[in-house]
């Protein structure tokens, strides 16, 4: 049974990831009286052979992978059957865990990370250029203010010297006129 639904042993041994609850029912025939025991081993699950007197095995929530169940009957004298019954099956992984899905997703994620990194680098570069331009403008502004001050001081000095010269010319003119008398 898979998901508590009967399936024939001839059915395909491939199941989807959500079809992962298995119950195996079996029977052994012995011509001697006494109970029959069973020896079983599920590859990828059981490390060694297990023994049970139950006529069914229950494997709930098997992860995706390949499995093979090996089963032998043991009569009351401890003699094992010559033949081992086997049933192999696969549980397919969900589509998001397959290579055909993960490879493109890895590529998309890589591209997004690359684009994010480039965006961050360009943003940092733009901020640095803005800071550089702002510092350059502040320096030019200070130089302009300084040159305007120097020009103003030059004009003020020129005007003051001109006024002083005019006053000195008057004083010198009166001094000469008085010295002639």
JSON list of C-alpha atoms in Angstrom, two decimals:
[
{"chain": "A", "resi": 1, "resn": "UNK", "atom": "CA", "xyz": [0.00, 0.00, 0.00]},
{"chain": "A", "resi": 2, "resn": "UNK", "atom": "CA", "xyz": [1.13, 3.52, -0.77]},
{"chain": "A", "resi": 3, "resn": "UNK", "atom": "CA", "xyz": [-0.64, 6.24, 1.17]},
{"chain": "A", "resi": 4, "resn": "UNK", "atom": "CA", "xyz": [-2.99, 3.43, 2.39]},
{"chain": "A", "resi": 5, "resn": "UNK", "atom": "CA", "xyz": [-4.06, 2.65, -1.19]},
{"chain": "A", "resi": 6, "resn": "UNK", "atom": "CA", "xyz": [-3.43, -0.81, -2.63]},
{"chain": "A", "resi": 7, "resn": "UNK", "atom": "CA", "xyz": [-1.02, -1.01, -5.53]},
{"chain": "A", "resi": 8, "resn": "UNK", "atom": "CA", "xyz": [0.00, -4.14, -7.41]},
{"chain": "A", "resi": 9, "resn": "UNK", "atom": "CA", "xyz": [3.63, -5.21, -7.24]},
{"chain": "A", "resi": 10, "resn": "UNK", "atom": "CA", "xyz": [3.75, -4.95, -11.02]},
{"chain": "A", "resi": 11, "resn": "UNK", "atom": "CA", "xyz": [2.94, -1.22, -10.80]},
{"chain": "A", "resi": 12, "resn": "UNK", "atom": "CA", "xyz": [5.59, 1.31, -11.57]},
{"chain": "A", "resi": 13, "resn": "UNK", "atom": "CA", "xyz": [8.10, 1.63, -8.78]},
{"chain": "A", "resi": 14, "resn": "UNK", "atom": "CA", "xyz": [8.24, 5.41, -9.11]},
{"chain": "A", "resi": 15, "resn": "UNK", "atom": "CA", "xyz": [6.30, 7.67, -6.76]},
{"chain": "A", "resi": 16, "resn": "UNK", "atom": "CA", "xyz": [5.99, 11.39, -6.17]},
{"chain": "A", "resi": 17, "resn": "UNK", "atom": "CA", "xyz": [7.52, 13.09, -3.12]},
{"chain": "A", "resi": 18, "resn": "UNK", "atom": "CA", "xyz": [4.14, 13.32, -1.38]},
{"chain": "A", "resi": 19, "resn": "UNK", "atom": "CA", "xyz": [3.46, 9.60, -1.90]},
{"chain": "A", "resi": 20, "resn": "UNK", "atom": "CA", "xyz": [5.88, 8.53, 0.80]},
{"chain": "A", "resi": 21, "resn": "UNK", "atom": "CA", "xyz": [3.98, 6.37, 3.29]},
{"chain": "A", "resi": 22, "resn": "UNK", "atom": "CA", "xyz": [4.47, 2.66, 2.55]},
{"chain": "A", "resi": 23, "resn": "UNK", "atom": "CA", "xyz": [2.96, -0.47, 4.09]},
{"chain": "A", "resi": 24, "resn": "UNK", "atom": "CA", "xyz": [4.14, -3.85, 2.84]},
{"chain": "A", "resi": 25, "resn": "UNK", "atom": "CA", "xyz": [1.94, -6.87, 3.60]},
{"chain": "A", "resi": 26, "resn": "UNK", "atom": "CA", "xyz": [3.18, -10.41, 2.96]},
{"chain": "A", "resi": 27, "resn": "UNK", "atom": "CA", "xyz": [2.64, -14.04, 3.88]},
{"chain": "A", "resi": 28, "resn": "UNK", "atom": "CA", "xyz": [4.92, -17.05, 4.09]},
{"chain": "A", "resi": 29, "resn": "UNK", "atom": "CA", "xyz": [3.80, -20.67, 3.74]},
{"chain": "A", "resi": 30, "resn": "UNK", "atom": "CA", "xyz": [5.20, -23.46, 5.89]},
{"chain": "A", "resi": 31, "resn": "UNK", "atom": "CA", "xyz": [4.16, -27.12, 6.01]},
{"chain": "A", "resi": 32, "resn": "UNK", "atom": "CA", "xyz": [5.16, -27.37, 9.65]},
{"chain": "A", "resi": 33, "resn": "UNK", "atom": "CA", "xyz": [3.12, -26.11, 12.53]},
{"chain": "A", "resi": 34, "resn": "UNK", "atom": "CA", "xyz": [4.29, -23.09, 14.39]},
{"chain": "A", "resi": 35, "resn": "UNK", "atom": "CA", "xyz": [4.71, -19.45, 13.64]},
{"chain": "A", "resi": 36, "resn": "UNK", "atom": "CA", "xyz": [6.54, -18.06, 10.70]},
{"chain": "A", "resi": 37, "resn": "UNK", "atom": "CA", "xyz": [8.97, -15.22, 11.19]},
{"chain": "A", "resi": 38, "resn": "UNK", "atom": "CA", "xyz": [10.20, -12.84, 8.59]},
{"chain": "A", "resi": 39, "resn": "UNK", "atom": "CA", "xyz": [13.61, -11.38, 7.96]},
{"chain": "A", "resi": 40, "resn": "UNK", "atom": "CA", "xyz": [13.71, -8.05, 6.11]},
{"chain": "A", "resi": 41, "resn": "UNK", "atom": "CA", "xyz": [16.02, -5.25, 5.17]},
{"chain": "A", "resi": 42, "resn": "UNK", "atom": "CA", "xyz": [15.23, -1.97, 3.40]},
{"chain": "A", "resi": 43, "resn": "UNK", "atom": "CA", "xyz": [18.30, -0.65, 1.57]},
{"chain": "A", "resi": 44, "resn": "UNK", "atom": "CA", "xyz": [19.10, 2.97, 2.50]},
{"chain": "A", "resi": 45, "resn": "UNK", "atom": "CA", "xyz": [17.08, 2.59, 5.75]},
{"chain": "A", "resi": 46, "resn": "UNK", "atom": "CA", "xyz": [18.05, -0.59, 7.62]},
{"chain": "A", "resi": 47, "resn": "UNK", "atom": "CA", "xyz": [21.74, -1.19, 8.26]},
{"chain": "A", "resi": 48, "resn": "UNK", "atom": "CA", "xyz": [21.27, -4.91, 8.90]},
{"chain": "A", "resi": 49, "resn": "UNK", "atom": "CA", "xyz": [18.61, -7.58, 8.58]},
{"chain": "A", "resi": 50, "resn": "UNK", "atom": "CA", "xyz": [15.67, -7.20, 10.98]},
{"chain": "A", "resi": 51, "resn": "UNK", "atom": "CA", "xyz": [13.36, -9.96, 12.22]},
{"chain": "A", "resi": 52, "resn": "UNK", "atom": "CA", "xyz": [9.61, -9.74, 12.87]},
{"chain": "A", "resi": 53, "resn": "UNK", "atom": "CA", "xyz": [6.66, -12.05, 13.36]},
{"chain": "A", "resi": 54, "resn": "UNK", "atom": "CA", "xyz": [4.25, -9.43, 11.97]},
{"chain": "A", "resi": 55, "resn": "UNK", "atom": "CA", "xyz": [3.04, -9.90, 8.42]},
{"chain": "A", "resi": 56, "resn": "UNK", "atom": "CA", "xyz": [3.42, -6.24, 7.48]},
{"chain": "A", "resi": 57, "resn": "UNK", "atom": "CA", "xyz": [6.04, -3.52, 7.55]},
{"chain": "A", "resi": 58, "resn": "UNK", "atom": "CA", "xyz": [5.32, 0.18, 7.85]},
{"chain": "A", "resi": 59, "resn": "UNK", "atom": "CA", "xyz": [7.65, 2.89, 6.50]},
{"chain": "A", "resi": 60, "resn": "UNK", "atom": "CA", "xyz": [6.15, 6.36, 6.97]},
{"chain": "A", "resi": 61, "resn": "UNK", "atom": "CA", "xyz": [7.46, 9.57, 5.42]},
{"chain": "A", "resi": 62, "resn": "UNK", "atom": "CA", "xyz": [10.33, 8.17, 3.38]},
{"chain": "A", "resi": 63, "resn": "UNK", "atom": "CA", "xyz": [12.53, 10.90, 1.92]},
{"chain": "A", "resi": 64, "resn": "UNK", "atom": "CA", "xyz": [13.14, 11.04, -1.83]},
{"chain": "A", "resi": 65, "resn": "UNK", "atom": "CA", "xyz": [15.53, 8.38, -3.06]},
{"chain": "A", "resi": 66, "resn": "UNK", "atom": "CA", "xyz": [15.86, 4.79, -4.29]},
{"chain": "A", "resi": 67, "resn": "UNK", "atom": "CA", "xyz": [14.82, 1.92, -2.07]},
{"chain": "A", "resi": 68, "resn": "UNK", "atom": "CA", "xyz": [14.81, -1.88, -2.29]},
{"chain": "A", "resi": 69, "resn": "UNK", "atom": "CA", "xyz": [13.00, -4.09, 0.22]},
{"chain": "A", "resi": 70, "resn": "UNK", "atom": "CA", "xyz": [14.46, -7.59, 0.72]},
{"chain": "A", "resi": 71, "resn": "UNK", "atom": "CA", "xyz": [12.25, -10.15, 2.49]},
{"chain": "A", "resi": 72, "resn": "UNK", "atom": "CA", "xyz": [12.73, -13.80, 3.53]},
{"chain": "A", "resi": 73, "resn": "UNK", "atom": "CA", "xyz": [10.45, -16.18, 5.45]},
{"chain": "A", "resi": 74, "resn": "UNK", "atom": "CA", "xyz": [11.82, -18.26, 8.36]},
{"chain": "A", "resi": 75, "resn": "UNK", "atom": "CA", "xyz": [9.92, -21.38, 9.50]},
{"chain": "A", "resi": 76, "resn": "UNK", "atom": "CA", "xyz": [9.58, -22.59, 13.09]},
{"chain": "A", "resi": 77, "resn": "UNK", "atom": "CA", "xyz": [12.80, -24.64, 12.73]},
{"chain": "A", "resi": 78, "resn": "UNK", "atom": "CA", "xyz": [14.75, -21.50, 11.80]},
{"chain": "A", "resi": 79, "resn": "UNK", "atom": "CA", "xyz": [15.18, -22.45, 8.15]},
{"chain": "A", "resi": 80, "resn": "UNK", "atom": "CA", "xyz": [15.14, -19.42, 5.83]},
{"chain": "A", "resi": 81, "resn": "UNK", "atom": "CA", "xyz": [13.51, -19.46, 2.42]},
{"chain": "A", "resi": 82, "resn": "UNK", "atom": "CA", "xyz": [15.92, -19.94, -0.45]},
{"chain": "A", "resi": 83, "resn": "UNK", "atom": "CA", "xyz": [14.54, -17.06, -2.46]},
{"chain": "A", "resi": 84, "resn": "UNK", "atom": "CA", "xyz": [14.51, -13.47, -1.34]},
{"chain": "A", "resi": 85, "resn": "UNK", "atom": "CA", "xyz": [11.50, -11.40, -2.34]},
{"chain": "A", "resi": 86, "resn": "UNK", "atom": "CA", "xyz": [12.53, -7.94, -3.45]},
{"chain": "A", "resi": 87, "resn": "UNK", "atom": "CA", "xyz": [10.67, -4.83, -4.41]},
{"chain": "A", "resi": 88, "resn": "UNK", "atom": "CA", "xyz": [12.53, -1.76, -5.67]},
{"chain": "A", "resi": 89, "resn": "UNK", "atom": "CA", "xyz": [11.03, 1.67, -5.98]},
{"chain": "A", "resi": 90, "resn": "UNK", "atom": "CA", "xyz": [11.95, 5.35, -6.24]},
{"chain": "A", "resi": 91, "resn": "UNK", "atom": "CA", "xyz": [10.48, 8.38, -4.56]},
{"chain": "A", "resi": 92, "resn": "UNK", "atom": "CA", "xyz": [11.03, 11.40, -6.77]},
{"chain": "A", "resi": 93, "resn": "UNK", "atom": "CA", "xyz": [12.11, 14.67, -5.16]},
{"chain": "A", "resi": 94, "resn": "UNK", "atom": "CA", "xyz": [9.82, 17.69, -5.38]},
{"chain": "A", "resi": 95, "resn": "UNK", "atom": "CA", "xyz": [10.44, 19.83, -8.46]},
{"chain": "A", "resi": 96, "resn": "UNK", "atom": "CA", "xyz": [12.18, 22.56, -6.43]},
{"chain": "A", "resi": 97, "resn": "UNK", "atom": "CA", "xyz": [14.85, 20.06, -5.37]},
{"chain": "A", "resi": 98, "resn": "UNK", "atom": "CA", "xyz": [15.68, 18.87, -8.87]},
{"chain": "A", "resi": 99, "resn": "UNK", "atom": "CA", "xyz": [18.69, 19.96, -10.88]},
{"chain": "A", "resi": 100, "resn": "UNK", "atom": "CA", "xyz": [16.64, 21.35, -13.76]},
{"chain": "A", "resi": 101, "resn": "UNK", "atom": "CA", "xyz": [14.99, 23.76, -11.32]},
{"chain": "A", "resi": 102, "resn": "UNK", "atom": "CA", "xyz": [17.94, 24.53, -9.03]},
{"chain": "A", "resi": 103, "resn": "UNK", "atom": "CA", "xyz": [20.43, 25.32, -11.81]},
{"chain": "A", "resi": 104, "resn": "UNK", "atom": "CA", "xyz": [18.37, 28.15, -13.35]},
{"chain": "A", "resi": 105, "resn": "UNK", "atom": "CA", "xyz": [17.45, 29.40, -9.87]},
{"chain": "A", "resi": 106, "resn": "UNK", "atom": "CA", "xyz": [21.14, 29.51, -8.94]},
{"chain": "A", "resi": 107, "resn": "UNK", "atom": "CA", "xyz": [21.79, 31.46, -12.13]},
{"chain": "A", "resi": 108, "resn": "UNK", "atom": "CA", "xyz": [18.96, 33.90, -11.39]},
{"chain": "A", "resi": 109, "resn": "UNK", "atom": "CA", "xyz": [20.13, 34.39, -7.80]},
{"chain": "A", "resi": 110, "resn": "UNK", "atom": "CA", "xyz": [23.72, 34.91, -9.00]},
{"chain": "A", "resi": 111, "resn": "UNK", "atom": "CA", "xyz": [22.56, 37.51, -11.51]},
{"chain": "A", "resi": 112, "resn": "UNK", "atom": "CA", "xyz": [20.48, 39.30, -8.86]},
{"chain": "A", "resi": 113, "resn": "UNK", "atom": "CA", "xyz": [23.45, 39.35, -6.48]},
{"chain": "A", "resi": 114, "resn": "UNK", "atom": "CA", "xyz": [25.69, 40.64, -9.26]},
{"chain": "A", "resi": 115, "resn": "UNK", "atom": "CA", "xyz": [23.20, 43.38, -10.16]},
{"chain": "A", "resi": 116, "resn": "UNK", "atom": "CA", "xyz": [22.77, 44.32, -6.50]},
{"chain": "A", "resi": 117, "resn": "UNK", "atom": "CA", "xyz": [26.56, 44.52, -6.07]},
{"chain": "A", "resi": 118, "resn": "UNK", "atom": "CA", "xyz": [26.91, 46.70, -9.19]},
{"chain": "A", "resi": 119, "resn": "UNK", "atom": "CA", "xyz": [24.08, 48.96, -7.98]},
{"chain": "A", "resi": 120, "resn": "UNK", "atom": "CA", "xyz": [25.80, 49.35, -4.60]},
{"chain": "A", "resi": 121, "resn": "UNK", "atom": "CA", "xyz": [29.18, 50.10, -6.23]},
{"chain": "A", "resi": 122, "resn": "UNK", "atom": "CA", "xyz": [27.63, 52.66, -8.62]},
{"chain": "A", "resi": 123, "resn": "UNK", "atom": "CA", "xyz": [25.71, 54.26, -5.76]},
{"chain": "A", "resi": 124, "resn": "UNK", "atom": "CA", "xyz": [28.89, 54.55, -3.66]},
{"chain": "A", "resi": 125, "resn": "UNK", "atom": "CA", "xyz": [30.74, 55.99, -6.67]},
{"chain": "A", "resi": 126, "resn": "UNK", "atom": "CA", "xyz": [27.97, 58.56, -7.27]},
{"chain": "A", "resi": 127, "resn": "UNK", "atom": "CA", "xyz": [28.01, 59.56, -3.60]},
{"chain": "A", "resi": 128, "resn": "UNK", "atom": "CA", "xyz": [31.79, 59.99, -3.73]},
{"chain": "A", "resi": 129, "resn": "UNK", "atom": "CA", "xyz": [31.52, 62.08, -6.92]},
{"chain": "A", "resi": 130, "resn": "UNK", "atom": "CA", "xyz": [28.82, 64.22, -5.28]},
{"chain": "A", "resi": 131, "resn": "UNK", "atom": "CA", "xyz": [31.00, 64.75, -2.20]},
{"chain": "A", "resi": 132, "resn": "UNK", "atom": "CA", "xyz": [33.98, 65.58, -4.43]},
{"chain": "A", "resi": 133, "resn": "UNK", "atom": "CA", "xyz": [31.96, 68.10, -6.47]},
{"chain": "A", "resi": 134, "resn": "UNK", "atom": "CA", "xyz": [30.52, 69.64, -3.31]},
{"chain": "A", "resi": 135, "resn": "UNK", "atom": "CA", "xyz": [34.02, 70.02, -1.81]},
{"chain": "A", "resi": 136, "resn": "UNK", "atom": "CA", "xyz": [35.25, 71.53, -5.08]},
{"chain": "A", "resi": 137, "resn": "UNK", "atom": "CA", "xyz": [32.34, 74.00, -5.16]},
{"chain": "A", "resi": 138, "resn": "UNK", "atom": "CA", "xyz": [32.96, 74.97, -1.53]},
{"chain": "A", "resi": 139, "resn": "UNK", "atom": "CA", "xyz": [36.64, 75.58, -2.30]},
{"chain": "A", "resi": 140, "resn": "UNK", "atom": "CA", "xyz": [35.77, 77.70, -5.37]},
{"chain": "A", "resi": 141, "resn": "UNK", "atom": "CA", "xyz": [33.18, 79.59, -3.31]},
{"chain": "A", "resi": 142, "resn": "UNK", "atom": "CA", "xyz": [35.79, 80.37, -0.63]},
{"chain": "A", "resi": 143, "resn": "UNK", "atom": "CA", "xyz": [38.24, 81.47, -3.33]},
{"chain": "A", "resi": 144, "resn": "UNK", "atom": "CA", "xyz": [35.56, 83.70, -4.89]},
{"chain": "A", "resi": 145, "resn": "UNK", "atom": "CA", "xyz": [34.71, 85.27, -1.52]},
{"chain": "A", "resi": 146, "resn": "UNK", "atom": "CA", "xyz": [38.41, 85.79, -0.83]},
{"chain": "A", "resi": 147, "resn": "UNK", "atom": "CA", "xyz": [39.00, 87.37, -4.26]},
{"chain": "A", "resi": 148, "resn": "UNK", "atom": "CA", "xyz": [35.93, 89.63, -3.78]},
{"chain": "A", "resi": 149, "resn": "UNK", "atom": "CA", "xyz": [37.31, 90.72, -0.40]},
{"chain": "A", "resi": 150, "resn": "UNK", "atom": "CA", "xyz": [40.71, 91.40, -1.94]},
{"chain": "A", "resi": 151, "resn": "UNK", "atom": "CA", "xyz": [39.07, 93.39, -4.76]},
{"chain": "A", "resi": 152, "resn": "UNK", "atom": "CA", "xyz": [37.02, 95.34, -2.22]},
{"chain": "A", "resi": 153, "resn": "UNK", "atom": "CA", "xyz": [40.10, 96.01, -0.12]},
{"chain": "A", "resi": 154, "resn": "UNK", "atom": "CA", "xyz": [41.99, 97.08, -3.25]},
{"chain": "A", "resi": 155, "resn": "UNK", "atom": "CA", "xyz": [39.17, 99.46, -4.22]},
{"chain": "A", "resi": 156, "resn": "UNK", "atom": "CA", "xyz": [38.98, 100.74, -0.64]},
{"chain": "A", "resi": 157, "resn": "UNK", "atom": "CA", "xyz": [42.75, 101.23, -0.53]},
{"chain": "A", "resi": 158, "resn": "UNK", "atom": "CA", "xyz": [42.74, 102.93, -3.93]},
{"chain": "A", "resi": 159, "resn": "UNK", "atom": "CA", "xyz": [39.94, 105.27, -2.85]},
{"chain": "A", "resi": 160, "resn": "UNK", "atom": "CA", "xyz": [41.62, 106.01, 0.46]},
{"chain": "A", "resi": 161, "resn": "UNK", "atom": "CA", "xyz": [44.98, 106.68, -1.21]},
{"chain": "A", "resi": 162, "resn": "UNK", "atom": "CA", "xyz": [43.25, 108.94, -3.78]},
{"chain": "A", "resi": 163, "resn": "UNK", "atom": "CA", "xyz": [41.47, 110.88, -1.03]},
{"chain": "A", "resi": 164, "resn": "UNK", "atom": "CA", "xyz": [44.67, 111.18, 0.97]},
{"chain": "A", "resi": 165, "resn": "UNK", "atom": "CA", "xyz": [46.51, 112.29, -2.12]},
{"chain": "A", "resi": 166, "resn": "UNK", "atom": "CA", "xyz": [43.94, 115.00, -2.75]},
{"chain": "A", "resi": 167, "resn": "UNK", "atom": "CA", "xyz": [44.16, 116.17, 0.86]},
{"chain": "A", "resi": 168, "resn": "UNK", "atom": "CA", "xyz": [47.94, 116.05, 0.75]},
{"chain": "A", "resi": 169, "resn": "UNK", "atom": "CA", "xyz": [47.94, 118.03, -2.50]},
{"chain": "A", "resi": 170, "resn": "UNK", "atom": "CA", "xyz": [45.83, 120.74, -0.82]},
{"chain": "A", "resi": 171, "resn": "UNK", "atom": "CA", "xyz": [48.10, 120.78, 2.24]},
{"chain": "A", "resi": 172, "resn": "UNK", "atom": "CA", "xyz": [51.22, 120.86, 0.08]},
{"chain": "A", "resi": 173, "resn": "UNK", "atom": "CA", "xyz": [49.69, 123.61, -2.07]},
{"chain": "A", "resi": 174, "resn": "UNK", "atom": "CA", "xyz": [48.87, 125.76, 1.02]},
{"chain": "A", "resi": 175, "resn": "UNK", "atom": "CA", "xyz": [52.27, 124.98, 2.54]},
{"chain": "A", "resi": 176, "resn": "UNK", "atom": "CA", "xyz": [54.07, 126.24, -0.58]},
{"chain": "A", "resi": 177, "resn": "UNK", "atom": "CA", "xyz": [51.86, 129.23, -0.77]},
{"chain": "A", "resi": 178, "resn": "UNK", "atom": "CA", "xyz": [52.65, 130.08, 2.81]},
{"chain": "A", "resi": 179, "resn": "UNK", "atom": "CA", "xyz": [56.30, 129.44, 2.49]},
{"chain": "A", "resi": 180, "resn": "UNK", "atom": "CA", "xyz": [56.52, 132.05, -0.35]},
{"chain": "A", "resi": 181, "resn": "UNK", "atom": "CA", "xyz": [55.18, 134.72, 1.74]}
]
